[in-house]
Coordinates of C-alpha atoms and ligand atoms in Angstrom, one line a residue:
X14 CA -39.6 13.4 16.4
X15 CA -36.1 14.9 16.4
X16 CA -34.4 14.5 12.9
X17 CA -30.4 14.4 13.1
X18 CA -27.9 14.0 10.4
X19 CA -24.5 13.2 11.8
X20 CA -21.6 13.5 9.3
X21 CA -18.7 10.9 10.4
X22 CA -18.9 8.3 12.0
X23 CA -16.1 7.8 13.7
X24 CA -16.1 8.3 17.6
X25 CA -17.1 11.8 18.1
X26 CA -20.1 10.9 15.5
X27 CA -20.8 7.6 16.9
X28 CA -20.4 8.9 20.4
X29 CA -23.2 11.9 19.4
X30 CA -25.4 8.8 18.1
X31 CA -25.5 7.5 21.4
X32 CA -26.1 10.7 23.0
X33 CA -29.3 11.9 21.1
X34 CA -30.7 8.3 22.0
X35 CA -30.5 8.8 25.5
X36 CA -31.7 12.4 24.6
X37 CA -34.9 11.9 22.3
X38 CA -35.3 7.8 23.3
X39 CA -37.7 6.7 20.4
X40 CA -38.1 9.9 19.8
X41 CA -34.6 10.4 17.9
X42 CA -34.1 9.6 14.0
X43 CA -30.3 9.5 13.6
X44 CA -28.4 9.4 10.0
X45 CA -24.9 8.8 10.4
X46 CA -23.0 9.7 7.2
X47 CA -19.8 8.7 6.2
X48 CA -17.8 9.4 3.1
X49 CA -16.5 5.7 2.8
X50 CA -18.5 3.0 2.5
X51 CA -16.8 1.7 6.3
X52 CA -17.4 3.1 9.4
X53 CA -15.7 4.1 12.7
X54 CA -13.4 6.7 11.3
X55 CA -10.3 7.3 13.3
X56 CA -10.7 4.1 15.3
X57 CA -10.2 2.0 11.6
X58 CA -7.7 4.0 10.2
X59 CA -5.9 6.4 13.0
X60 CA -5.3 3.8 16.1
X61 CA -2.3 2.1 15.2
X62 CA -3.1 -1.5 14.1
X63 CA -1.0 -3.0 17.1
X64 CA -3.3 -1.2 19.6
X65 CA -6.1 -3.7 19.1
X66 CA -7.7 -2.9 22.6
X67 CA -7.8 0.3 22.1
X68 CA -10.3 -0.3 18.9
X69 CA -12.2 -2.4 20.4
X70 CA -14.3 0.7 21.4
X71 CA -16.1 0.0 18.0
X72 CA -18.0 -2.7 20.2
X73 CA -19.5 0.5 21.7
X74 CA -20.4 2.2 18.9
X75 CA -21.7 -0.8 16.8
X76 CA -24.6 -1.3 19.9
X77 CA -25.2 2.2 18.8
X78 CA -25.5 1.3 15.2
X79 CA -27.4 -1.5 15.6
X80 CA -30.1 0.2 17.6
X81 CA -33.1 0.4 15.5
X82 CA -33.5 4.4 15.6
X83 CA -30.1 5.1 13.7
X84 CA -28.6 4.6 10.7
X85 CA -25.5 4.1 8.8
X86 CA -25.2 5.9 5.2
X87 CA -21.8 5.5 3.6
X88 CA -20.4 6.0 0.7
X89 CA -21.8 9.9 1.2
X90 CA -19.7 12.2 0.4
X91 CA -21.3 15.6 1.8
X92 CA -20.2 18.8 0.5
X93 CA -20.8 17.0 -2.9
X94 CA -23.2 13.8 -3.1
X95 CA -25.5 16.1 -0.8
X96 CA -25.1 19.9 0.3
X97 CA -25.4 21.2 3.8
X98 CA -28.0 23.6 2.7
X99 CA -29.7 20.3 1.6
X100 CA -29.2 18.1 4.4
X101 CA -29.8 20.9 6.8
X102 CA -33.6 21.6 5.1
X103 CA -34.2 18.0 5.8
X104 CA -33.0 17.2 9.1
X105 CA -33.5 19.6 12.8
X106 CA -29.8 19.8 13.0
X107 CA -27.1 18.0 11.2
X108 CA -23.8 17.4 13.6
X109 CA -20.2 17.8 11.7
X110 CA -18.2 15.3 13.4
X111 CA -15.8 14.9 10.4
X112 CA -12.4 14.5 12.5
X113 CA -9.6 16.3 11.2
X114 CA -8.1 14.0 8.4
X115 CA -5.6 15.9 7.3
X116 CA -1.8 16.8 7.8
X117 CA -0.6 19.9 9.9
X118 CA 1.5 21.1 6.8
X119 CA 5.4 21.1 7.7
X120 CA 6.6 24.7 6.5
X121 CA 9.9 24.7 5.5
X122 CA 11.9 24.2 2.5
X123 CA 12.2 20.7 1.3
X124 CA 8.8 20.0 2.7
X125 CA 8.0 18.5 -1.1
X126 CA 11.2 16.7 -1.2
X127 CA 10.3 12.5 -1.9
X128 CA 9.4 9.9 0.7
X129 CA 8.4 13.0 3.0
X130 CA 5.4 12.4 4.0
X131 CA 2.8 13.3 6.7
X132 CA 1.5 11.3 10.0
X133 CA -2.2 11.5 8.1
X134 CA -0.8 9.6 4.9
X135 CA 1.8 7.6 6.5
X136 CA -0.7 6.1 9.3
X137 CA -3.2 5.9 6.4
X138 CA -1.0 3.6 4.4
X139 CA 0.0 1.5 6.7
X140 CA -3.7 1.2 8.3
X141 CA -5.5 0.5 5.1
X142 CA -7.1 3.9 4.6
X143 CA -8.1 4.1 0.9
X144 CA -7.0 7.3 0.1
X145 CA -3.4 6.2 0.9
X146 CA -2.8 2.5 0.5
X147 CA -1.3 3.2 -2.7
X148 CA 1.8 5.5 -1.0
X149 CA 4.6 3.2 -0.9
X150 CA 6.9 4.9 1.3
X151 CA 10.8 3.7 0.4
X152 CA 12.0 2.0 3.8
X153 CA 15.0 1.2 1.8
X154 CA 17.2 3.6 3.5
X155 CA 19.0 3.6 7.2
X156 CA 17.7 6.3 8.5
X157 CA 13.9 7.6 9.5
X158 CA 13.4 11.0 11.2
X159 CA 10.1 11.4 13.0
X160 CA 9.2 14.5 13.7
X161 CA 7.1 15.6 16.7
X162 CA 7.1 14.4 20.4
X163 CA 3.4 13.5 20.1
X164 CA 1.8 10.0 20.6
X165 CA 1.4 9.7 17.0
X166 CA 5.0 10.0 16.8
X167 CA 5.3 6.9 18.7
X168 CA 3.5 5.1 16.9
X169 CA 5.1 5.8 13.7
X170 CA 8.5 4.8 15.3
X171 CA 7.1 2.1 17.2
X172 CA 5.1 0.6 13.7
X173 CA 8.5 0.9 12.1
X174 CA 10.4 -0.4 14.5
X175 CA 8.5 -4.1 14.8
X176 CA 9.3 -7.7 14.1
X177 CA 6.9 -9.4 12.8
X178 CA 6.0 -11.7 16.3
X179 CA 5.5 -8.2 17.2
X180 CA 2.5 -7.7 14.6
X181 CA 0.8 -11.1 15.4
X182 CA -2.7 -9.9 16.5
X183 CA -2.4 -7.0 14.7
X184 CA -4.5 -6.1 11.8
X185 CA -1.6 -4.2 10.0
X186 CA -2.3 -4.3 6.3
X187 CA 0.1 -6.9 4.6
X188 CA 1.0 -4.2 2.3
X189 CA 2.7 -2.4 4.7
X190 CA 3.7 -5.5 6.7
X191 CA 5.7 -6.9 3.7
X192 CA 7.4 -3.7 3.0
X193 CA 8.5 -2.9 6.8
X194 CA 10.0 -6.4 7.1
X195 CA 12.0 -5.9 4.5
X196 CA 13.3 -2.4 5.6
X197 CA 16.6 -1.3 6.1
X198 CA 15.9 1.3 8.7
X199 CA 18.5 0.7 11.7
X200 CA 18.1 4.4 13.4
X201 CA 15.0 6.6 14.0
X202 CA 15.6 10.0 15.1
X203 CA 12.3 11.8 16.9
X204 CA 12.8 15.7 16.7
X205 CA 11.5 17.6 19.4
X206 CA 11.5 21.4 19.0
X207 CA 11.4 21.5 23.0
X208 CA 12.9 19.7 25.8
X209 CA 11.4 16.4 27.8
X210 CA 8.9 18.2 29.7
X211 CA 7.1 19.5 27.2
X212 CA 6.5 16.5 24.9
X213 CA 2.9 15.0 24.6
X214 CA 3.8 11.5 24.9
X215 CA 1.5 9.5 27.4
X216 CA 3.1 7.0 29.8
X217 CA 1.3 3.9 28.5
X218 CA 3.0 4.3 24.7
X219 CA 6.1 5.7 25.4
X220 CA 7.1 2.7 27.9
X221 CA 6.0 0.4 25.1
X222 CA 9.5 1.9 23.1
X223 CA 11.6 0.1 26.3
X224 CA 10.1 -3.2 25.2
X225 CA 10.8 -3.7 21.6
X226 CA 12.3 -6.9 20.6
X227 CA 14.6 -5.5 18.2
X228 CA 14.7 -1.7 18.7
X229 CA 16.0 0.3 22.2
X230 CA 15.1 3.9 23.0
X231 CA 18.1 6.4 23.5
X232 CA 17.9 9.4 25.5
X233 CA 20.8 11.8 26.0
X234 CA 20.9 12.3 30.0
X235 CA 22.3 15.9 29.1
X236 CA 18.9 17.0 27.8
X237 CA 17.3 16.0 31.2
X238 CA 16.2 18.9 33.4
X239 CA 17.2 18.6 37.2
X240 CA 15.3 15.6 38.7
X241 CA 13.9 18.1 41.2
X242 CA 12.6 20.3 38.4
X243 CA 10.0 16.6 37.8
X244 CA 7.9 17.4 41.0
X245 CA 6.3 20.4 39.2
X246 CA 5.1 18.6 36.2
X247 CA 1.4 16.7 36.0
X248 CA 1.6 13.4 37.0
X249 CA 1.1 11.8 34.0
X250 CA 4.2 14.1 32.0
X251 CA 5.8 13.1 35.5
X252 CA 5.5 9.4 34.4
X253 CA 6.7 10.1 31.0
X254 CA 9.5 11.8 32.1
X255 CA 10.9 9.1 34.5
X256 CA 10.6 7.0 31.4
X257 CA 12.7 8.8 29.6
X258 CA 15.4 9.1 32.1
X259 CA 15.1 5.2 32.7
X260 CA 15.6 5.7 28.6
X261 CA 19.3 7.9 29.7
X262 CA 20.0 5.1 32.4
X263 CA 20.2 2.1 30.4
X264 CA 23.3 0.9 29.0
X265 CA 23.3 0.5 25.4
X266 CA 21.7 -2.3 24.0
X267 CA 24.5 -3.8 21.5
X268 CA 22.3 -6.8 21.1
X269 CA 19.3 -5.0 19.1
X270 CA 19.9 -3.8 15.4
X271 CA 17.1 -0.3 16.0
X272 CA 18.2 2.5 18.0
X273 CA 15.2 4.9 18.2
X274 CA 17.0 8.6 19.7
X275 CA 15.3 11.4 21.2
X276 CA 16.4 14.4 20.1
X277 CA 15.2 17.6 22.1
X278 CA 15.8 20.8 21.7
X279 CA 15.8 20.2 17.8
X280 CA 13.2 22.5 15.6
X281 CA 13.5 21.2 11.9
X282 CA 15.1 23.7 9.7
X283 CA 15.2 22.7 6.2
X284 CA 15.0 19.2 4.4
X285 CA 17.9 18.9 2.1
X286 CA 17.6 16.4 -0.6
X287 CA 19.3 14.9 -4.0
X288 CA 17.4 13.6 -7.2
X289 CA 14.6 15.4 -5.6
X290 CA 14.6 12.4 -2.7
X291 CA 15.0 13.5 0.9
X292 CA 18.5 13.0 2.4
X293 CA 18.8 14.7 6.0
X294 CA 17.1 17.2 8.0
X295 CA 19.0 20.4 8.9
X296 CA 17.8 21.0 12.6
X297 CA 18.4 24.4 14.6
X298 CA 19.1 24.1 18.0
X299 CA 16.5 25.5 20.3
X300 CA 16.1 27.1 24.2
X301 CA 12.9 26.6 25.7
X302 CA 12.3 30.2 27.0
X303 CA 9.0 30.6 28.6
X304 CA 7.7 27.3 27.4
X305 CA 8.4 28.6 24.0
X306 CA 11.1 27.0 21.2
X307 CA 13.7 29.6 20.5
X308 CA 16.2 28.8 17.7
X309 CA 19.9 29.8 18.6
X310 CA 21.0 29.9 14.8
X311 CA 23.3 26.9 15.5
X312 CA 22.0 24.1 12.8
X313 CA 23.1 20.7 12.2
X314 CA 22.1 17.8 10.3
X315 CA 20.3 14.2 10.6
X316 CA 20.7 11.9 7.8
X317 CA 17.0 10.8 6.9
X318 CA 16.1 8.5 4.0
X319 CA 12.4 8.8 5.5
X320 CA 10.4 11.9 7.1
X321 CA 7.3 11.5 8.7
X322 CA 6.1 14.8 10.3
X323 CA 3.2 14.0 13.2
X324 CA 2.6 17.6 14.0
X325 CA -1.1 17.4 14.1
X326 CA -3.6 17.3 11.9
X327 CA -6.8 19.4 10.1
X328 CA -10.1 19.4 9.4
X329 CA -11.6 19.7 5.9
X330 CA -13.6 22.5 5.0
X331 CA -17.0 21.5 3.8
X332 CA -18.6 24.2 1.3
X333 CA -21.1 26.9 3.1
X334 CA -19.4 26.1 6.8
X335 CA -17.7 28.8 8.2
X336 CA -13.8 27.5 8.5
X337 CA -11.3 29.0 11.0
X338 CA -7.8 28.4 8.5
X339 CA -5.6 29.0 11.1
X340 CA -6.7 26.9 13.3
X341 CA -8.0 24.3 11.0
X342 CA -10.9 23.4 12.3
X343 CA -14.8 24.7 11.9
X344 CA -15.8 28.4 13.5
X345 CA -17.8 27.7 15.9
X346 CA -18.7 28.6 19.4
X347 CA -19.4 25.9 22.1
X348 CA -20.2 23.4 19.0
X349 CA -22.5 25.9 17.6
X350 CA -21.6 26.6 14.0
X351 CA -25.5 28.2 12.7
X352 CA -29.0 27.8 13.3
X353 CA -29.4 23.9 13.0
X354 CA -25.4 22.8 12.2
X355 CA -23.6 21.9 15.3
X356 CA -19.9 20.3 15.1
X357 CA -18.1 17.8 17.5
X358 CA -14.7 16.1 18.3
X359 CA -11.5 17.3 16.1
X360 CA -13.9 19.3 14.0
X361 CA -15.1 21.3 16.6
X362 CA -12.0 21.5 19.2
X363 CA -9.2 20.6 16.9
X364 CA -6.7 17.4 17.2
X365 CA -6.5 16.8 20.7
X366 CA -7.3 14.6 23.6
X367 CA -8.5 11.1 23.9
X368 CA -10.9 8.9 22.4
X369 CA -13.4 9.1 25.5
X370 CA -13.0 12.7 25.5
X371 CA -15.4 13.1 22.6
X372 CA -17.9 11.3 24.7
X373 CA -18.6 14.6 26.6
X374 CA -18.0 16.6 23.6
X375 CA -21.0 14.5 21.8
X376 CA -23.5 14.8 24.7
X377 CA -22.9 18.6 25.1
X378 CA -23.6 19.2 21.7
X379 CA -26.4 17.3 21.9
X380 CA -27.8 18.3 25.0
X381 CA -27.4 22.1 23.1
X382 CA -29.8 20.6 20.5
X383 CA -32.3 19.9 22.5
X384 CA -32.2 23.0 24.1
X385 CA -32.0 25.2 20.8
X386 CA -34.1 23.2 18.0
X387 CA -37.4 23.2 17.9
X388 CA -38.2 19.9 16.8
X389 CA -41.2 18.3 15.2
X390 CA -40.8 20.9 12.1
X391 CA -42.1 18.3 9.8
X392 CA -39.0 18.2 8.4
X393 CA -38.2 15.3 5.7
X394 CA -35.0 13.5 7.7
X395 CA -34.7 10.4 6.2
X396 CA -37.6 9.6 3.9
X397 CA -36.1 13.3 1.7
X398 CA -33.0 12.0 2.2
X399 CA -33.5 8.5 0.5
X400 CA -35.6 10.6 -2.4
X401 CA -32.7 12.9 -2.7
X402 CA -30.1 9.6 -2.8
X403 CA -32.4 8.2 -5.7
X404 CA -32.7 10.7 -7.6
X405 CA -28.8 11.5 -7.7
X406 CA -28.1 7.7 -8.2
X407 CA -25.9 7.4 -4.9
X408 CA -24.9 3.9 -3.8
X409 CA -25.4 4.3 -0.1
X410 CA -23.8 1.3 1.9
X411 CA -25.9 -0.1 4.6
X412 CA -25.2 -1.2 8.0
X413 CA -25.9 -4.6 7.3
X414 CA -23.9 -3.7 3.7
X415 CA -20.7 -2.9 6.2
X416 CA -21.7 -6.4 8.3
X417 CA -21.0 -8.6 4.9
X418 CA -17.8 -6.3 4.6
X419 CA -16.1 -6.6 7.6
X420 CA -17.2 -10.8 7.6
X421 CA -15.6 -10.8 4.3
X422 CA -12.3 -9.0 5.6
X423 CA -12.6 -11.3 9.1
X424 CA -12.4 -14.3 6.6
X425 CA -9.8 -13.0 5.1
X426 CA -7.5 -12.5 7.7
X427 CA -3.8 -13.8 7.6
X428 CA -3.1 -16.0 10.8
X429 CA -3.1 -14.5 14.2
X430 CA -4.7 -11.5 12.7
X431 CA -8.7 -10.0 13.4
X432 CA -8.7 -9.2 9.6
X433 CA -7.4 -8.7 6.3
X434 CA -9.2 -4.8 5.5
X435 CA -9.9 -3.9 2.4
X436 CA -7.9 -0.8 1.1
X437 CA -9.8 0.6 -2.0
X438 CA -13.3 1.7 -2.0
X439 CA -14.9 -0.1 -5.3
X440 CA -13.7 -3.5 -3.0
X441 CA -15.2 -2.1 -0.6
X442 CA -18.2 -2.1 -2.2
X443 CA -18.3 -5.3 -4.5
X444 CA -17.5 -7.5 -0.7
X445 CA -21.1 -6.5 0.7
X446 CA -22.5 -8.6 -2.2
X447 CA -21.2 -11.6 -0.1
Ligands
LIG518 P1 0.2 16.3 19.5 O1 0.0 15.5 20.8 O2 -0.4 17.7 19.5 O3 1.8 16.4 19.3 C1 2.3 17.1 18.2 C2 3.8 17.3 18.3 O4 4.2 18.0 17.1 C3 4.2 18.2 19.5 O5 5.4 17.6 20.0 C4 4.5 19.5 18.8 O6 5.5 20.3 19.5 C5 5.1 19.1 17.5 N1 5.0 20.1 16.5 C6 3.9 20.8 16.1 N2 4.2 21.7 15.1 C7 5.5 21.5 14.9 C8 6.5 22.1 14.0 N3 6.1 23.0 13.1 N4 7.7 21.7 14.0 C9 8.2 20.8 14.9 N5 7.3 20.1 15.8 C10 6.0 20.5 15.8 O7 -0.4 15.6 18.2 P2 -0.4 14.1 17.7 O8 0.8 13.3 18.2 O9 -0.7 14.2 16.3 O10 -1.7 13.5 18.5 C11 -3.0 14.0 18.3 C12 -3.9 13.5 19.4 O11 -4.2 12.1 19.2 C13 -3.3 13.7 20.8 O12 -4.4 14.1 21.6 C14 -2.8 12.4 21.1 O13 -2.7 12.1 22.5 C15 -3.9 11.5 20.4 N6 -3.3 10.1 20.2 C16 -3.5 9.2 21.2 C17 -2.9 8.0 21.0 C18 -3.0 7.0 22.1 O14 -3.6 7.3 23.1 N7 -2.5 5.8 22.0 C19 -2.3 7.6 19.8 C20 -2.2 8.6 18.8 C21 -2.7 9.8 19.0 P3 5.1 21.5 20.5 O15 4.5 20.8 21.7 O16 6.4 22.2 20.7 O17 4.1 22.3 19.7

């Protein structure tokens, strides 16, 4: 019998579920652990709501759930309901596939200034995530700035830059739907400390910002590199590049009321602010000098009523597991953190990639397992587990608990959308009673 506890159940832990099945068959005992009482992680709260296919991985990891060997346990916090130490004395090896849930902090002055916030919080509120439903950005203002050139930058300006035909389907919260309908946003600047070749943008999401019913990309066909210089590039930043020069090519569209402008070459500075709101962002001009952003001490300045920095994200150190700061993510080597804890996805390799890459991530890890443990310890797994829960008084939410949640947020969803989630935890809780 091979015990594993799996913390997060988002897709790197959901994707690790399914690869210690294939690895141990009805052999394996899986826990998955989550610290809210709903699972799927980054797929609930991180995939922007009008990206509905994309989150229909969950299918996936649902068939994974549902198999009779694993286990959902939410409402764990771990690192305080339940140590490592403790969950690594009961279980062969316990797999830390926590994501990274937290901003990339933006270091420069003004970073504190009001309605600045972060991609983690921003995304957060406007997907439902409990921890920041409650944000309330002001969208009163003209002017966003959108830091980044990442895909998470486009989804920010994309999200604000919707009508709401544009949401139908969606399962945007209707917090956040009522608050960007009414917003007075007409330009979003995205700041990009180097120059169209280097963003991170894919293809698929950055054409979507040509197709907005009321918002049209601009591009300044100055900041284009030679068209020759495109041959050199992957084929995918190749794509994204010819997008953004079919961005410079267009003639203005006077007919819609958003502009959303690239601005390359633009590292932000400072935030300056009044009444301790934010106001603009004082950008330095840059040179991209061996792929690097140089600053060449000329500055100007954006107006912005609104900052949302998507610079990347971190992972959250968990008591007794070695943490590398810099990087943000857990010390590790190949997914090997110590004897019996392992670590996948963001929390091994740090924000990056795709939702499939985890995939290999989780069966590598896994496959590592089975070649390092020793299993069949007589260790506790589950049955210590459930003693430990008890004896704290932990409300651990079921499976089936999360089946009766998300029926009751299906039921409640507003017309032409898969559900209405529900965005504080005791809610949560009191809807698997249904
Ligand atoms: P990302 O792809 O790493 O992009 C981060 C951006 O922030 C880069 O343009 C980076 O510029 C910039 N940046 C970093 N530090 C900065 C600073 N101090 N000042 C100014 N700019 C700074 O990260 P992400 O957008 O957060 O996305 C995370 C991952 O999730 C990516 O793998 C992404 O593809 C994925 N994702 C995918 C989808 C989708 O497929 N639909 C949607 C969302 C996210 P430099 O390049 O100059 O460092």
């Amino acid at each position: 019998m091979a015990q594993i506890a799996i913390v997060g159940s988002g897709p790197a832990g959901y994707y690790a579920a399914e690869a210690a099945l294939k690895q141990w068959g009805d052999d394996a005992r899986v826990d998955v652990f989550d610290r809210l009482p709903v699972p799927y992680g980054l797929i609930r709260t991180g995939v922007a709501p009008d990206h509905q296919s994309i989150k229909l991985v969950a299918r996936r990891y649902e068939a994974t759930a549902l198999n009779e060997n694993v286990r959902f346990a939410g409402n764990v916090l771990v690192g305080e309901d339940v140590s490592i130490e403790e969950l690594r004395s009961l279980y062969d090896a316990v797999i830390l596939a926590t994501g990274a849930p937290h901003d990339r902090p933006l270091e420069i002055e003004g970073a504190e200034l009001g309605n600045v916030f972060g991609s983690a919080a921003f995304v957060g509120w406007y997907n439902g995530h409990p921890e920041f439903a409650s944000l309330d950005p002001d969208l009163g203002g003209r002017h966003a700035v959108v830091i980044g050139m990442g895909n998470v930058a486009l989804d920010v300006g994309r999200i604000l830059a919707k009508t709401e035909a544009e949401f139908t389907g969606s399962d945007i919260v209707s917090h956040a739907l009522q608050q960007l309908l009414a917003s007075g946003i007409e330009r979003i600047t995205i700041l990009g400390r180097r120059g169209p070749h280097q963003i991170m943008m894919t293809p698929k999401e950055l054409g979507e910002l040509g197709k907005l019913d009321r918002a049209a990309p601009e591009v300044d066909p100055a900041d284009l590199p030679p068209l020759a210089d495109d041959a050199l590039l992957e084929p995918g930043l190749r794509k994204s590049v010819t997008l953004l020069r079919d961005f410079a090519a267009a003639q203005p569209d006077g007919g819609k009321p958003v502009t959303i402008a690239f601005d390359f070459f633009a590292s932000p500075h400072r935030l300056l602010g009044e009444g301790g709101r934010v106001t603009a962002v004082e950008v330095e001009r840059t040179e991209v000098k061996a792929g690097r952003a140089v600053g060449t001490g000329a500055c100007y300045t954006v107006p912005a009523s609104l900052v949302i920095s998507c610079i990347g994200y971190r992972s959250s150190p968990i008591a007794g597991v070695p943490f590398e700061e810099r990087e943000g993510r857990f010390a590790n080597e190949g997914g090997f953190i110590l004897p019996g804890l392992y670590c996948v996805g963001w929390a091994r390799r740090g924000p990056s990639g795709t939702i499939g890459t985890n995939r290999p991530d989780g069966f590598g890890v896994v496959e590592r397992i089975a070649a390092e443990v020793v299993a069949d310890r007589g260790k506790q797994g589950r049955a210590g587990f459930d003693a430990l829960a008890a004896k704290r008084g932990l409300d651990v939410v079921t499976f089936s608990d999360w089946r009766r949640i998300e029926a009751a947020e299906i039921a409640a969803a507003r017309e032409g959308s898969p559900r209405e989630k529900f965005v504080d935890i005791a809610a949560m809780i009191a809807a698997r009673q249904n």
